[in-house]
Amino acid sequence: MNKRISLGAAVTLIIVAIAATFSVTFVIAMRNFDYNLKQVSKRQEMFEYITLVDKDVRQNYYGKINEDKLREALAKGYISGIGDP
């Protein structure tokens, strides 16, 4: 017994498989995009805060700022702030 499916049924199955693949891929991509967008928003808030502090310090500090020392201290403070020795 050799069972064959009609050409119309085969094309329909292929279209359904393509639609299902597209739908699953789209849902996964949107979840990934939403997650990444939230991470960017969190980082943006942090950088806005750092920018605000930097602006305030530069406006009110009367001495000359050593940019190299500032960058080094910023990195050390960042590492210290997350609890990494």
PDB file of C-alpha atoms in Angstrom:
ATOM      1  CA  MET A   1       0.000   0.000   0.000  1.00  0.00           C
ATOM      2  CA  ASN A   2       1.633   3.118  -1.206  1.00  0.00           C
ATOM      3  CA  LYS A   3      -0.132   6.189   0.169  1.00  0.00           C
ATOM      4  CA  ARG A   4       0.485   9.505  -1.487  1.00  0.00           C
ATOM      5  CA  ILE A   5      -0.687  12.924  -0.493  1.00  0.00           C
ATOM      6  CA  SER A   6      -2.015  15.356  -3.024  1.00  0.00           C
ATOM      7  CA  LEU A   7       0.035  18.288  -4.244  1.00  0.00           C
ATOM      8  CA  GLY A   8      -2.404  20.707  -2.601  1.00  0.00           C
ATOM      9  CA  ALA A   9      -2.026  18.989   0.774  1.00  0.00           C
ATOM     10  CA  ALA A  10       1.771  19.020   0.461  1.00  0.00           C
ATOM     11  CA  VAL A  11       1.821  22.725  -0.382  1.00  0.00           C
ATOM     12  CA  THR A  12      -0.562  23.430   2.499  1.00  0.00           C
ATOM     13  CA  LEU A  13       1.669  21.517   4.930  1.00  0.00           C
ATOM     14  CA  ILE A  14       4.725  23.424   3.726  1.00  0.00           C
ATOM     15  CA  ILE A  15       2.953  26.772   4.121  1.00  0.00           C
ATOM     16  CA  VAL A  16       1.766  25.835   7.619  1.00  0.00           C
ATOM     17  CA  ALA A  17       5.313  24.775   8.576  1.00  0.00           C
ATOM     18  CA  ILE A  18       6.739  28.040   7.231  1.00  0.00           C
ATOM     19  CA  ALA A  19       4.112  30.082   9.104  1.00  0.00           C
ATOM     20  CA  ALA A  20       4.761  28.191  12.347  1.00  0.00           C
ATOM     21  CA  THR A  21       8.525  28.655  11.993  1.00  0.00           C
ATOM     22  CA  PHE A  22       8.068  32.363  11.304  1.00  0.00           C
ATOM     23  CA  SER A  23       5.738  32.787  14.281  1.00  0.00           C
ATOM     24  CA  VAL A  24       8.047  31.014  16.728  1.00  0.00           C
ATOM     25  CA  THR A  25      11.076  32.920  15.440  1.00  0.00           C
ATOM     26  CA  PHE A  26       9.207  36.219  15.696  1.00  0.00           C
ATOM     27  CA  VAL A  27       8.125  35.569  19.298  1.00  0.00           C
ATOM     28  CA  ILE A  28      11.664  34.607  20.343  1.00  0.00           C
ATOM     29  CA  ALA A  29      13.143  37.626  18.562  1.00  0.00           C
ATOM     30  CA  MET A  30      10.672  40.008  20.227  1.00  0.00           C
ATOM     31  CA  ARG A  31      11.431  38.612  23.683  1.00  0.00           C
ATOM     32  CA  ASN A  32      15.147  39.014  23.029  1.00  0.00           C
ATOM     33  CA  PHE A  33      14.610  42.555  21.744  1.00  0.00           C
ATOM     34  CA  ASP A  34      12.530  43.516  24.800  1.00  0.00           C
ATOM     35  CA  TYR A  35      15.192  42.130  27.148  1.00  0.00           C
ATOM     36  CA  ASN A  36      17.958  44.031  25.350  1.00  0.00           C
ATOM     37  CA  LEU A  37      15.903  47.225  25.346  1.00  0.00           C
ATOM     38  CA  LYS A  38      15.425  46.993  29.119  1.00  0.00           C
ATOM     39  CA  GLN A  39      19.170  46.513  29.583  1.00  0.00           C
ATOM     40  CA  VAL A  40      19.888  49.573  27.441  1.00  0.00           C
ATOM     41  CA  SER A  41      17.408  51.626  29.478  1.00  0.00           C
ATOM     42  CA  LYS A  42      19.101  50.601  32.728  1.00  0.00           C
ATOM     43  CA  ARG A  43      22.517  51.535  31.350  1.00  0.00           C
ATOM     44  CA  GLN A  44      21.181  54.829  30.050  1.00  0.00           C
ATOM     45  CA  GLU A  45      19.925  55.714  33.536  1.00  0.00           C
ATOM     46  CA  MET A  46      23.352  54.921  34.989  1.00  0.00           C
ATOM     47  CA  PHE A  47      25.184  57.015  32.384  1.00  0.00           C
ATOM     48  CA  GLU A  48      22.782  59.914  32.852  1.00  0.00           C
ATOM     49  CA  TYR A  49      23.532  59.839  36.591  1.00  0.00           C
ATOM     50  CA  ILE A  50      27.294  59.711  35.975  1.00  0.00           C
ATOM     51  CA  THR A  51      26.977  62.569  33.483  1.00  0.00           C
ATOM     52  CA  LEU A  52      25.023  64.635  36.011  1.00  0.00           C
ATOM     53  CA  VAL A  53      27.662  64.064  38.713  1.00  0.00           C
ATOM     54  CA  ASP A  54      30.467  64.871  36.252  1.00  0.00           C
ATOM     55  CA  LYS A  55      28.747  68.075  35.131  1.00  0.00           C
ATOM     56  CA  ASP A  56      28.189  69.180  38.728  1.00  0.00           C
ATOM     57  CA  VAL A  57      31.800  68.487  39.696  1.00  0.00           C
ATOM     58  CA  ARG A  58      33.199  70.286  36.643  1.00  0.00           C
ATOM     59  CA  GLN A  59      31.028  73.337  37.312  1.00  0.00           C
ATOM     60  CA  ASN A  60      31.948  73.582  40.994  1.00  0.00           C
ATOM     61  CA  TYR A  61      35.546  72.335  41.157  1.00  0.00           C
ATOM     62  CA  TYR A  62      38.073  75.137  41.110  1.00  0.00           C
ATOM     63  CA  GLY A  63      41.208  73.115  40.475  1.00  0.00           C
ATOM     64  CA  LYS A  64      42.435  71.453  37.319  1.00  0.00           C
ATOM     65  CA  ILE A  65      41.030  67.965  36.743  1.00  0.00           C
ATOM     66  CA  ASN A  66      43.535  65.306  35.756  1.00  0.00           C
ATOM     67  CA  GLU A  67      41.516  63.259  33.268  1.00  0.00           C
ATOM     68  CA  ASP A  68      43.813  60.208  33.483  1.00  0.00           C
ATOM     69  CA  LYS A  69      43.586  60.043  37.282  1.00  0.00           C
ATOM     70  CA  LEU A  70      39.848  60.623  37.098  1.00  0.00           C
ATOM     71  CA  ARG A  71      39.390  57.702  34.674  1.00  0.00           C
ATOM     72  CA  GLU A  72      41.548  55.436  36.822  1.00  0.00           C
ATOM     73  CA  ALA A  73      39.668  56.391  40.001  1.00  0.00           C
ATOM     74  CA  LEU A  74      36.355  55.905  38.214  1.00  0.00           C
ATOM     75  CA  ALA A  75      37.351  52.375  37.194  1.00  0.00           C
ATOM     76  CA  LYS A  76      38.573  51.548  40.715  1.00  0.00           C
ATOM     77  CA  GLY A  77      35.392  52.943  42.244  1.00  0.00           C
ATOM     78  CA  TYR A  78      33.239  51.001  39.792  1.00  0.00           C
ATOM     79  CA  ILE A  79      34.989  47.738  40.634  1.00  0.00           C
ATOM     80  CA  SER A  80      34.863  48.500  44.347  1.00  0.00           C
ATOM     81  CA  GLY A  81      31.183  49.423  44.084  1.00  0.00           C
ATOM     82  CA  ILE A  82      30.216  45.983  42.806  1.00  0.00           C
ATOM     83  CA  GLY A  83      32.136  44.314  45.631  1.00  0.00           C
ATOM     84  CA  ASP A  84      34.955  42.873  43.531  1.00  0.00           C
ATOM     85  CA  PRO A  85      38.267  43.068  45.389  1.00  0.00           C
TER      86      PRO A  85
END
